Each structure stands twice: as C-alpha cells, then as structure tokens.
mmCIF file of N, CA, C and O in Angstrom:
data_model
loop_
_atom_site.group_PDB
_atom_site.id
_atom_site.type_symbol
_atom_site.label_atom_id
_atom_site.label_comp_id
_atom_site.label_asym_id
_atom_site.label_seq_id
_atom_site.Cartn_x
_atom_site.Cartn_y
_atom_site.Cartn_z
ATOM 1 N N MET A 1 0.847 -1.174 0.000
ATOM 2 C CA MET A 1 0.000 0.000 0.000
ATOM 3 C C MET A 1 0.893 1.238 0.000
ATOM 4 O O MET A 1 1.799 1.359 0.810
ATOM 5 N N LYS A 2 0.631 2.152 -0.911
ATOM 6 C CA LYS A 2 1.397 3.387 -0.987
ATOM 7 C C LYS A 2 0.925 4.373 0.075
ATOM 8 O O LYS A 2 -0.228 4.369 0.475
ATOM 9 N N SER A 3 1.852 5.229 0.499
ATOM 10 C CA SER A 3 1.525 6.276 1.466
ATOM 11 C C SER A 3 1.416 7.615 0.765
ATOM 12 O O SER A 3 2.131 7.885 -0.196
ATOM 13 N N VAL A 4 0.512 8.445 1.283
ATOM 14 C CA VAL A 4 0.316 9.796 0.764
ATOM 15 C C VAL A 4 0.298 10.740 1.957
ATOM 16 O O VAL A 4 -0.336 10.442 2.976
ATOM 17 N N VAL A 5 1.002 11.866 1.840
ATOM 18 C CA VAL A 5 0.984 12.891 2.874
ATOM 19 C C VAL A 5 0.365 14.143 2.271
ATOM 20 O O VAL A 5 0.797 14.619 1.226
ATOM 21 N N LEU A 6 -0.659 14.672 2.935
ATOM 22 C CA LEU A 6 -1.317 15.907 2.503
ATOM 23 C C LEU A 6 -1.029 16.984 3.537
ATOM 24 O O LEU A 6 -1.100 16.729 4.745
ATOM 25 N N ILE A 7 -0.681 18.162 3.066
ATOM 26 C CA ILE A 7 -0.324 19.261 3.957
ATOM 27 C C ILE A 7 -1.479 20.258 4.022
ATOM 28 O O ILE A 7 -1.857 20.857 3.023
ATOM 29 N N GLY A 8 -2.070 20.406 5.202
ATOM 30 C CA GLY A 8 -3.134 21.379 5.424
ATOM 31 C C GLY A 8 -4.511 20.740 5.477
ATOM 32 O O GLY A 8 -4.867 19.931 4.633
ATOM 33 N N GLY A 9 -5.268 21.102 6.510
ATOM 34 C CA GLY A 9 -6.618 20.569 6.697
ATOM 35 C C GLY A 9 -7.661 21.379 5.956
ATOM 36 O O GLY A 9 -8.577 21.920 6.562
ATOM 37 N N THR A 10 -7.517 21.451 4.642
ATOM 38 C CA THR A 10 -8.460 22.202 3.809
ATOM 39 C C THR A 10 -9.587 21.284 3.336
ATOM 40 O O THR A 10 -9.497 20.059 3.443
ATOM 41 N N PHE A 11 -10.654 21.880 2.794
ATOM 42 C CA PHE A 11 -11.744 21.082 2.235
ATOM 43 C C PHE A 11 -11.204 20.101 1.197
ATOM 44 O O PHE A 11 -11.514 18.919 1.227
ATOM 45 N N SER A 12 -10.384 20.604 0.284
ATOM 46 C CA SER A 12 -9.899 19.739 -0.795
ATOM 47 C C SER A 12 -9.002 18.624 -0.265
ATOM 48 O O SER A 12 -9.101 17.481 -0.718
ATOM 49 N N ASN A 13 -8.146 18.908 0.696
ATOM 50 C CA ASN A 13 -7.281 17.862 1.240
ATOM 51 C C ASN A 13 -8.064 16.832 2.051
ATOM 52 O O ASN A 13 -7.754 15.650 2.022
ATOM 53 N N LEU A 14 -9.082 17.270 2.777
ATOM 54 C CA LEU A 14 -9.882 16.325 3.543
ATOM 55 C C LEU A 14 -10.669 15.397 2.620
ATOM 56 O O LEU A 14 -10.715 14.188 2.834
ATOM 57 N N VAL A 15 -11.275 15.957 1.579
ATOM 58 C CA VAL A 15 -12.006 15.123 0.621
ATOM 59 C C VAL A 15 -11.039 14.173 -0.083
ATOM 60 O O VAL A 15 -11.319 12.977 -0.240
ATOM 61 N N THR A 16 -9.875 14.677 -0.479
ATOM 62 C CA THR A 16 -8.868 13.834 -1.124
ATOM 63 C C THR A 16 -8.435 12.707 -0.189
ATOM 64 O O THR A 16 -8.301 11.558 -0.613
ATOM 65 N N SER A 17 -8.240 13.028 1.077
ATOM 66 C CA SER A 17 -7.811 11.999 2.034
ATOM 67 C C SER A 17 -8.866 10.903 2.170
ATOM 68 O O SER A 17 -8.530 9.714 2.258
ATOM 69 N N ILE A 18 -10.135 11.289 2.185
ATOM 70 C CA ILE A 18 -11.221 10.306 2.278
ATOM 71 C C ILE A 18 -11.225 9.413 1.042
ATOM 72 O O ILE A 18 -11.329 8.192 1.142
ATOM 73 N N GLU A 19 -11.094 10.026 -0.127
ATOM 74 C CA GLU A 19 -11.102 9.262 -1.378
ATOM 75 C C GLU A 19 -9.907 8.300 -1.461
ATOM 76 O O GLU A 19 -10.063 7.164 -1.869
ATOM 77 N N LEU A 20 -8.736 8.759 -1.062
ATOM 78 C CA LEU A 20 -7.527 7.934 -1.163
ATOM 79 C C LEU A 20 -7.425 6.875 -0.068
ATOM 80 O O LEU A 20 -6.668 5.920 -0.206
ATOM 81 N N SER A 21 -8.175 7.049 1.012
ATOM 82 C CA SER A 21 -8.040 6.135 2.151
ATOM 83 C C SER A 21 -8.386 4.692 1.813
ATOM 84 O O SER A 21 -7.941 3.775 2.502
ATOM 85 N N GLU A 22 -9.141 4.470 0.758
ATOM 86 C CA GLU A 22 -9.499 3.109 0.356
ATOM 87 C C GLU A 22 -8.311 2.344 -0.221
ATOM 88 O O GLU A 22 -8.247 1.123 -0.121
ATOM 89 N N THR A 23 -7.373 3.066 -0.830
ATOM 90 C CA THR A 23 -6.271 2.402 -1.538
ATOM 91 C C THR A 23 -4.882 2.834 -1.070
ATOM 92 O O THR A 23 -3.890 2.298 -1.561
ATOM 93 N N HIS A 24 -4.802 3.804 -0.167
ATOM 94 C CA HIS A 24 -3.507 4.324 0.280
ATOM 95 C C HIS A 24 -3.507 4.509 1.802
ATOM 96 O O HIS A 24 -4.559 4.689 2.415
ATOM 97 N N HIS A 25 -2.318 4.514 2.360
ATOM 98 C CA HIS A 25 -2.142 4.954 3.740
ATOM 99 C C HIS A 25 -2.018 6.470 3.672
ATOM 100 O O HIS A 25 -1.107 6.988 3.017
ATOM 101 N N VAL A 26 -2.932 7.189 4.308
ATOM 102 C CA VAL A 26 -2.988 8.642 4.170
ATOM 103 C C VAL A 26 -2.690 9.314 5.505
ATOM 104 O O VAL A 26 -3.248 8.951 6.542
ATOM 105 N N MET A 27 -1.803 10.308 5.437
ATOM 106 C CA MET A 27 -1.502 11.153 6.584
ATOM 107 C C MET A 27 -1.806 12.588 6.185
ATOM 108 O O MET A 27 -1.439 13.019 5.092
ATOM 109 N N LEU A 28 -2.475 13.314 7.068
ATOM 110 C CA LEU A 28 -2.789 14.714 6.828
ATOM 111 C C LEU A 28 -2.121 15.529 7.924
ATOM 112 O O LEU A 28 -2.269 15.214 9.111
ATOM 113 N N ILE A 29 -1.373 16.533 7.537
ATOM 114 C CA ILE A 29 -0.618 17.346 8.487
ATOM 115 C C ILE A 29 -1.196 18.752 8.514
ATOM 116 O O ILE A 29 -1.351 19.392 7.474
ATOM 117 N N GLU A 30 -1.523 19.236 9.718
ATOM 118 C CA GLU A 30 -2.131 20.549 9.913
ATOM 119 C C GLU A 30 -1.291 21.342 10.904
ATOM 120 O O GLU A 30 -0.927 20.826 11.972
ATOM 121 N N LEU A 31 -0.982 22.581 10.563
ATOM 122 C CA LEU A 31 -0.172 23.447 11.422
ATOM 123 C C LEU A 31 -0.929 23.854 12.693
ATOM 124 O O LEU A 31 -0.355 23.899 13.776
ATOM 125 N N ASN A 32 -2.215 24.132 12.576
ATOM 126 C CA ASN A 32 -2.993 24.617 13.719
ATOM 127 C C ASN A 32 -3.308 23.502 14.706
ATOM 128 O O ASN A 32 -3.162 22.320 14.407
ATOM 129 N N ALA A 33 -3.767 23.903 15.887
ATOM 130 C CA ALA A 33 -4.074 22.952 16.954
ATOM 131 C C ALA A 33 -5.253 22.051 16.606
ATOM 132 O O ALA A 33 -5.397 20.973 17.152
ATOM 133 N N GLU A 34 -6.104 22.497 15.707
ATOM 134 C CA GLU A 34 -7.243 21.693 15.283
ATOM 135 C C GLU A 34 -7.640 22.089 13.872
ATOM 136 O O GLU A 34 -7.272 23.158 13.386
ATOM 137 N N ILE A 35 -8.368 21.210 13.237
ATOM 138 C CA ILE A 35 -8.894 21.519 11.911
ATOM 139 C C ILE A 35 -10.234 22.207 12.094
ATOM 140 O O ILE A 35 -11.042 21.784 12.915
ATOM 141 N N GLY A 36 -10.462 23.270 11.335
ATOM 142 C CA GLY A 36 -11.736 23.969 11.403
ATOM 143 C C GLY A 36 -11.783 25.073 12.435
ATOM 144 O O GLY A 36 -12.794 25.272 13.091
ATOM 145 N N LEU A 37 -10.679 25.802 12.573
ATOM 146 C CA LEU A 37 -10.702 26.947 13.477
ATOM 147 C C LEU A 37 -11.642 28.011 12.913
ATOM 148 O O LEU A 37 -11.840 28.094 11.700
ATOM 149 N N PRO A 38 -12.258 28.829 13.773
ATOM 150 C CA PRO A 38 -13.178 29.859 13.280
ATOM 151 C C PRO A 38 -12.522 30.740 12.224
ATOM 152 O O PRO A 38 -11.345 31.075 12.320
ATOM 153 N N SER A 39 -13.294 31.081 11.216
ATOM 154 C CA SER A 39 -12.783 31.924 10.139
ATOM 155 C C SER A 39 -13.553 33.238 10.106
ATOM 156 O O SER A 39 -14.631 33.354 10.690
ATOM 157 N N ILE A 40 -13.009 34.212 9.394
ATOM 158 C CA ILE A 40 -13.657 35.517 9.335
ATOM 159 C C ILE A 40 -14.703 35.595 8.240
ATOM 160 O O ILE A 40 -15.460 36.545 8.181
ATOM 161 N N SER A 41 -14.745 34.600 7.371
ATOM 162 C CA SER A 41 -15.757 34.605 6.317
ATOM 163 C C SER A 41 -16.348 33.215 6.176
ATOM 164 O O SER A 41 -15.681 32.229 6.463
ATOM 165 N N PRO A 42 -17.595 33.136 5.743
ATOM 166 C CA PRO A 42 -18.196 31.821 5.587
ATOM 167 C C PRO A 42 -17.585 31.090 4.403
ATOM 168 O O PRO A 42 -16.979 31.690 3.534
ATOM 169 N N GLY A 43 -17.776 29.809 4.385
ATOM 170 C CA GLY A 43 -17.345 29.031 3.235
ATOM 171 C C GLY A 43 -18.315 29.210 2.089
ATOM 172 O O GLY A 43 -19.396 29.778 2.238
ATOM 173 N N TYR A 44 -17.948 28.699 0.945
ATOM 174 C CA TYR A 44 -18.758 28.828 -0.255
ATOM 175 C C TYR A 44 -18.641 27.546 -1.068
ATOM 176 O O TYR A 44 -17.547 27.004 -1.211
ATOM 177 N N ILE A 45 -19.765 27.037 -1.538
ATOM 178 C CA ILE A 45 -19.760 25.850 -2.383
ATOM 179 C C ILE A 45 -20.770 26.070 -3.500
ATOM 180 O O ILE A 45 -21.848 26.626 -3.269
ATOM 181 N N GLN A 46 -20.396 25.697 -4.699
ATOM 182 C CA GLN A 46 -21.289 25.908 -5.832
ATOM 183 C C GLN A 46 -22.421 24.892 -5.865
ATOM 184 O O GLN A 46 -23.544 25.229 -6.202
ATOM 185 N N ASN A 47 -22.133 23.647 -5.537
ATOM 186 C CA ASN A 47 -23.129 22.589 -5.651
ATOM 187 C C ASN A 47 -23.181 21.826 -4.330
ATOM 188 O O ASN A 47 -22.269 21.055 -4.020
ATOM 189 N N LYS A 48 -24.235 22.008 -3.572
ATOM 190 C CA LYS A 48 -24.331 21.359 -2.262
ATOM 191 C C LYS A 48 -24.421 19.843 -2.362
ATOM 192 O O LYS A 48 -24.122 19.138 -1.405
ATOM 193 N N GLU A 49 -24.773 19.317 -3.517
ATOM 194 C CA GLU A 49 -24.836 17.872 -3.714
ATOM 195 C C GLU A 49 -23.447 17.229 -3.593
ATOM 196 O O GLU A 49 -23.336 16.033 -3.312
ATOM 197 N N LEU A 50 -22.393 18.015 -3.787
ATOM 198 C CA LEU A 50 -21.031 17.490 -3.657
ATOM 199 C C LEU A 50 -20.724 17.035 -2.232
ATOM 200 O O LEU A 50 -19.807 16.250 -2.011
ATOM 201 N N LEU A 51 -21.465 17.528 -1.256
ATOM 202 C CA LEU A 51 -21.234 17.164 0.137
ATOM 203 C C LEU A 51 -21.823 15.806 0.506
ATOM 204 O O LEU A 51 -21.408 15.183 1.478
ATOM 205 N N ILE A 52 -22.787 15.321 -0.268
ATOM 206 C CA ILE A 52 -23.541 14.116 0.084
ATOM 207 C C ILE A 52 -22.670 12.882 0.321
ATOM 208 O O ILE A 52 -22.898 12.151 1.288
ATOM 209 N N PRO A 53 -21.636 12.617 -0.492
ATOM 210 C CA PRO A 53 -20.834 11.410 -0.219
ATOM 211 C C PRO A 53 -19.995 11.492 1.060
ATOM 212 O O PRO A 53 -19.516 10.476 1.548
ATOM 213 N N TYR A 54 -19.834 12.690 1.600
ATOM 214 C CA TYR A 54 -18.887 12.879 2.698
ATOM 215 C C TYR A 54 -19.527 13.252 4.028
ATOM 216 O O TYR A 54 -18.888 13.123 5.065
ATOM 217 N N LEU A 55 -20.757 13.747 3.994
ATOM 218 C CA LEU A 55 -21.422 14.185 5.223
ATOM 219 C C LEU A 55 -22.821 13.597 5.297
ATOM 220 O O LEU A 55 -23.456 13.352 4.274
ATOM 221 N N THR A 56 -23.314 13.406 6.511
ATOM 222 C CA THR A 56 -24.685 12.941 6.687
ATOM 223 C C THR A 56 -25.642 14.108 6.424
ATOM 224 O O THR A 56 -25.238 15.274 6.433
ATOM 225 N N GLN A 57 -26.911 13.788 6.231
ATOM 226 C CA GLN A 57 -27.905 14.843 6.023
ATOM 227 C C GLN A 57 -27.984 15.758 7.254
ATOM 228 O O GLN A 57 -28.159 16.965 7.128
ATOM 229 N N LYS A 58 -27.839 15.166 8.439
ATOM 230 C CA LYS A 58 -27.849 15.968 9.673
ATOM 231 C C LYS A 58 -26.672 16.948 9.691
ATOM 232 O O LYS A 58 -26.820 18.101 10.072
ATOM 233 N N GLN A 59 -25.493 16.484 9.278
ATOM 234 C CA GLN A 59 -24.321 17.370 9.237
ATOM 235 C C GLN A 59 -24.512 18.473 8.203
ATOM 236 O O GLN A 59 -24.172 19.628 8.456
ATOM 237 N N ILE A 60 -25.041 18.118 7.041
ATOM 238 C CA ILE A 60 -25.267 19.128 5.997
ATOM 239 C C ILE A 60 -26.249 20.180 6.485
ATOM 240 O O ILE A 60 -26.043 21.382 6.287
ATOM 241 N N LYS A 61 -27.310 19.757 7.168
ATOM 242 C CA LYS A 61 -28.281 20.716 7.719
ATOM 243 C C LYS A 61 -27.608 21.626 8.743
ATOM 244 O O LYS A 61 -27.855 22.830 8.778
ATOM 245 N N PHE A 62 -26.721 21.052 9.562
ATOM 246 C CA PHE A 62 -26.019 21.815 10.590
ATOM 247 C C PHE A 62 -25.155 22.928 9.989
ATOM 248 O O PHE A 62 -24.940 23.959 10.616
ATOM 249 N N LEU A 63 -24.679 22.740 8.770
ATOM 250 C CA LEU A 63 -23.821 23.735 8.122
ATOM 251 C C LEU A 63 -24.579 24.990 7.709
ATOM 252 O O LEU A 63 -23.977 25.979 7.316
ATOM 253 N N GLN A 64 -25.896 24.953 7.799
ATOM 254 C CA GLN A 64 -26.745 26.104 7.502
ATOM 255 C C GLN A 64 -26.449 26.698 6.127
ATOM 256 O O GLN A 64 -26.111 27.875 5.995
ATOM 257 N N LEU A 65 -26.590 25.877 5.104
ATOM 258 C CA LEU A 65 -26.377 26.334 3.731
ATOM 259 C C LEU A 65 -27.410 27.391 3.357
ATOM 260 O O LEU A 65 -28.597 27.218 3.607
ATOM 261 N N HIS A 66 -26.942 28.492 2.791
ATOM 262 C CA HIS A 66 -27.818 29.569 2.340
ATOM 263 C C HIS A 66 -27.494 29.899 0.890
ATOM 264 O O HIS A 66 -26.316 30.030 0.539
ATOM 265 N N PRO A 67 -28.533 30.010 0.045
ATOM 266 C CA PRO A 67 -28.274 30.384 -1.359
ATOM 267 C C PRO A 67 -27.541 31.722 -1.433
ATOM 268 O O PRO A 67 -27.812 32.648 -0.666
ATOM 269 N N PHE A 68 -26.573 31.789 -2.351
ATOM 270 C CA PHE A 68 -25.766 32.997 -2.514
ATOM 271 C C PHE A 68 -25.247 33.030 -3.938
ATOM 272 O O PHE A 68 -24.462 32.165 -4.324
ATOM 273 N N GLU A 69 -25.673 33.994 -4.731
ATOM 274 C CA GLU A 69 -25.277 34.142 -6.125
ATOM 275 C C GLU A 69 -25.256 32.804 -6.859
ATOM 276 O O GLU A 69 -26.294 32.235 -7.106
ATOM 277 N N ASN A 70 -24.091 32.254 -7.164
ATOM 278 C CA ASN A 70 -23.991 31.008 -7.934
ATOM 279 C C ASN A 70 -23.726 29.784 -7.078
ATOM 280 O O ASN A 70 -23.117 28.826 -7.521
ATOM 281 N N GLY A 71 -24.155 29.799 -5.846
ATOM 282 C CA GLY A 71 -23.905 28.660 -4.979
ATOM 283 C C GLY A 71 -24.524 28.856 -3.616
ATOM 284 O O GLY A 71 -25.600 29.430 -3.487
ATOM 285 N N PHE A 72 -23.803 28.396 -2.593
ATOM 286 C CA PHE A 72 -24.296 28.444 -1.226
ATOM 287 C C PHE A 72 -23.169 28.835 -0.281
ATOM 288 O O PHE A 72 -22.030 28.427 -0.467
ATOM 289 N N THR A 73 -23.502 29.598 0.747
ATOM 290 C CA THR A 73 -22.543 29.846 1.823
ATOM 291 C C THR A 73 -22.794 28.787 2.891
ATOM 292 O O THR A 73 -23.865 28.202 2.966
ATOM 293 N N LEU A 74 -21.793 28.529 3.694
ATOM 294 C CA LEU A 74 -21.931 27.536 4.756
ATOM 295 C C LEU A 74 -20.984 27.853 5.892
ATOM 296 O O LEU A 74 -20.075 28.663 5.743
ATOM 297 N N ARG A 75 -21.214 27.220 7.018
ATOM 298 C CA ARG A 75 -20.335 27.376 8.176
ATOM 299 C C ARG A 75 -19.087 26.530 7.909
ATOM 300 O O ARG A 75 -19.024 25.362 8.246
ATOM 301 N N SER A 76 -18.098 27.155 7.291
ATOM 302 C CA SER A 76 -16.934 26.392 6.809
ATOM 303 C C SER A 76 -16.163 25.703 7.923
ATOM 304 O O SER A 76 -15.688 24.579 7.736
ATOM 305 N N GLU A 77 -16.028 26.343 9.084
ATOM 306 C CA GLU A 77 -15.249 25.708 10.146
ATOM 307 C C GLU A 77 -15.892 24.391 10.593
ATOM 308 O O GLU A 77 -15.208 23.427 10.898
ATOM 309 N N TRP A 78 -17.227 24.344 10.583
ATOM 310 C CA TRP A 78 -17.903 23.101 10.968
ATOM 311 C C TRP A 78 -17.846 22.080 9.847
ATOM 312 O O TRP A 78 -17.774 20.884 10.097
ATOM 313 N N GLY A 79 -17.883 22.543 8.619
ATOM 314 C CA GLY A 79 -17.711 21.618 7.493
ATOM 315 C C GLY A 79 -16.376 20.912 7.573
ATOM 316 O O GLY A 79 -16.278 19.692 7.374
ATOM 317 N N LEU A 80 -15.329 21.667 7.896
ATOM 318 C CA LEU A 80 -13.990 21.085 8.036
ATOM 319 C C LEU A 80 -13.941 20.079 9.186
ATOM 320 O O LEU A 80 -13.338 19.015 9.066
ATOM 321 N N LYS A 81 -14.580 20.419 10.301
ATOM 322 C CA LYS A 81 -14.585 19.501 11.443
ATOM 323 C C LYS A 81 -15.303 18.197 11.095
ATOM 324 O O LYS A 81 -14.823 17.116 11.424
ATOM 325 N N HIS A 82 -16.451 18.289 10.431
ATOM 326 C CA HIS A 82 -17.192 17.082 10.052
ATOM 327 C C HIS A 82 -16.376 16.234 9.072
ATOM 328 O O HIS A 82 -16.340 15.002 9.192
ATOM 329 N N LEU A 83 -15.727 16.876 8.106
ATOM 330 C CA LEU A 83 -14.898 16.135 7.151
ATOM 331 C C LEU A 83 -13.706 15.475 7.847
ATOM 332 O O LEU A 83 -13.324 14.350 7.507
ATOM 333 N N ALA A 84 -13.121 16.169 8.828
ATOM 334 C CA ALA A 84 -11.983 15.606 9.561
ATOM 335 C C ALA A 84 -12.407 14.347 10.321
ATOM 336 O O ALA A 84 -11.673 13.358 10.349
ATOM 337 N N VAL A 85 -13.583 14.372 10.920
ATOM 338 C CA VAL A 85 -14.087 13.190 11.626
ATOM 339 C C VAL A 85 -14.284 12.045 10.642
ATOM 340 O O VAL A 85 -13.872 10.903 10.900
ATOM 341 N N HIS A 86 -14.897 12.333 9.502
ATOM 342 C CA HIS A 86 -15.124 11.303 8.485
ATOM 343 C C HIS A 86 -13.785 10.726 8.018
ATOM 344 O O HIS A 86 -13.640 9.503 7.894
ATOM 345 N N ALA A 87 -12.811 11.600 7.767
ATOM 346 C CA ALA A 87 -11.491 11.133 7.326
ATOM 347 C C ALA A 87 -10.856 10.229 8.381
ATOM 348 O O ALA A 87 -10.312 9.162 8.055
ATOM 349 N N ALA A 88 -10.920 10.626 9.637
ATOM 350 C CA ALA A 88 -10.341 9.814 10.714
ATOM 351 C C ALA A 88 -11.036 8.456 10.803
ATOM 352 O O ALA A 88 -10.384 7.430 11.014
ATOM 353 N N GLN A 89 -12.344 8.438 10.616
ATOM 354 C CA GLN A 89 -13.081 7.168 10.641
ATOM 355 C C GLN A 89 -12.671 6.257 9.488
ATOM 356 O O GLN A 89 -12.772 5.045 9.599
ATOM 357 N N LYS A 90 -12.196 6.844 8.390
ATOM 358 C CA LYS A 90 -11.737 6.069 7.240
ATOM 359 C C LYS A 90 -10.288 5.612 7.391
ATOM 360 O O LYS A 90 -9.734 4.978 6.507
ATOM 361 N N GLY A 91 -9.650 5.994 8.506
ATOM 362 C CA GLY A 91 -8.279 5.554 8.754
ATOM 363 C C GLY A 91 -7.209 6.568 8.427
ATOM 364 O O GLY A 91 -6.016 6.270 8.528
ATOM 365 N N VAL A 92 -7.588 7.774 8.042
ATOM 366 C CA VAL A 92 -6.605 8.817 7.761
ATOM 367 C C VAL A 92 -5.963 9.240 9.086
ATOM 368 O O VAL A 92 -6.662 9.500 10.068
ATOM 369 N N GLU A 93 -4.643 9.273 9.108
ATOM 370 C CA GLU A 93 -3.939 9.757 10.292
ATOM 371 C C GLU A 93 -3.847 11.277 10.193
ATOM 372 O O GLU A 93 -3.335 11.795 9.201
ATOM 373 N N ILE A 94 -4.334 11.970 11.215
ATOM 374 C CA ILE A 94 -4.333 13.429 11.202
ATOM 375 C C ILE A 94 -3.404 13.907 12.309
ATOM 376 O O ILE A 94 -3.564 13.548 13.471
ATOM 377 N N PHE A 95 -2.416 14.704 11.918
ATOM 378 C CA PHE A 95 -1.445 15.258 12.853
ATOM 379 C C PHE A 95 -1.645 16.762 12.923
ATOM 380 O O PHE A 95 -1.435 17.466 11.942
ATOM 381 N N THR A 96 -2.056 17.262 14.086
ATOM 382 C CA THR A 96 -2.217 18.701 14.267
ATOM 383 C C THR A 96 -1.003 19.262 14.984
ATOM 384 O O THR A 96 -0.193 18.517 15.534
ATOM 385 N N ARG A 97 -0.888 20.590 14.954
ATOM 386 C CA ARG A 97 0.270 21.284 15.538
ATOM 387 C C ARG A 97 1.574 20.707 15.008
ATOM 388 O O ARG A 97 2.521 20.453 15.757
ATOM 389 N N THR A 98 1.599 20.475 13.726
ATOM 390 C CA THR A 98 2.760 19.851 13.102
ATOM 391 C C THR A 98 3.310 20.752 12.021
ATOM 392 O O THR A 98 2.561 21.237 11.174
ATOM 393 N N ARG A 99 4.593 20.983 12.048
ATOM 394 C CA ARG A 99 5.271 21.789 11.032
ATOM 395 C C ARG A 99 6.143 20.878 10.175
ATOM 396 O O ARG A 99 6.697 19.905 10.657
ATOM 397 N N ILE A 100 6.284 21.251 8.915
ATOM 398 C CA ILE A 100 7.181 20.542 8.014
ATOM 399 C C ILE A 100 8.443 21.384 7.884
ATOM 400 O O ILE A 100 8.386 22.558 7.546
ATOM 401 N N THR A 101 9.577 20.794 8.201
ATOM 402 C CA THR A 101 10.850 21.492 8.050
ATOM 403 C C THR A 101 11.795 20.612 7.245
ATOM 404 O O THR A 101 11.576 19.421 7.078
ATOM 405 N N HIS A 102 12.829 21.229 6.742
ATOM 406 C CA HIS A 102 13.810 20.430 6.017
ATOM 407 C C HIS A 102 15.173 20.599 6.591
ATOM 408 O O HIS A 102 15.466 21.369 7.398
#
C-alpha cells in the first residue's frame, strides 16, 4: 500500500484523504491545533450535492447552507470539522500542531 501525505486541513485535502483512504495509507498534516478553526468569512460551495458522499444529512443541515449568487454559503469551520471526523473514521492519520521542516 502506498503512502500519501497531505499538507493542510483544507476542504480539498480532507475530501482527497477520504477518497484515497481506500487504496492508500494517508496522513494529513495541519499546522494549527485543530482543523476547522473559526474563520472571518463563511465558506462557499457551488453545488451542495457534492457534500452528500462525505457528510450525513444531519451534518449538511447543521452547516446552515444559504443560497448565494452562484452557490451556497456555509459554516466552513464546521464543514472542516465534520470532514476531519469522516477522514479519521476512514483511517486517515491526522497530525495537528505539526510543522514541516527540512
């Protein structure tokens, strides 16, 4: 089994980690103490259906999606937390407060 290391607990890295967890050993490294720290602006997603494979209906409702121009705003910090839990349940190793140095 190949290993993959992803740097940063972003939406894209969390979704990627979930997808790769079936065929790879995945490690996700985050500089902050936790994934999903409060942000100054809400998240934005064009198609809320993209969340269905990764979050439960209860979690999606909790994100309080609101229509906005060409998509939806959402509580991004909670979206990240829910995705991090899903990734961990899939076997992704998540390391917080971790820096990469050379």
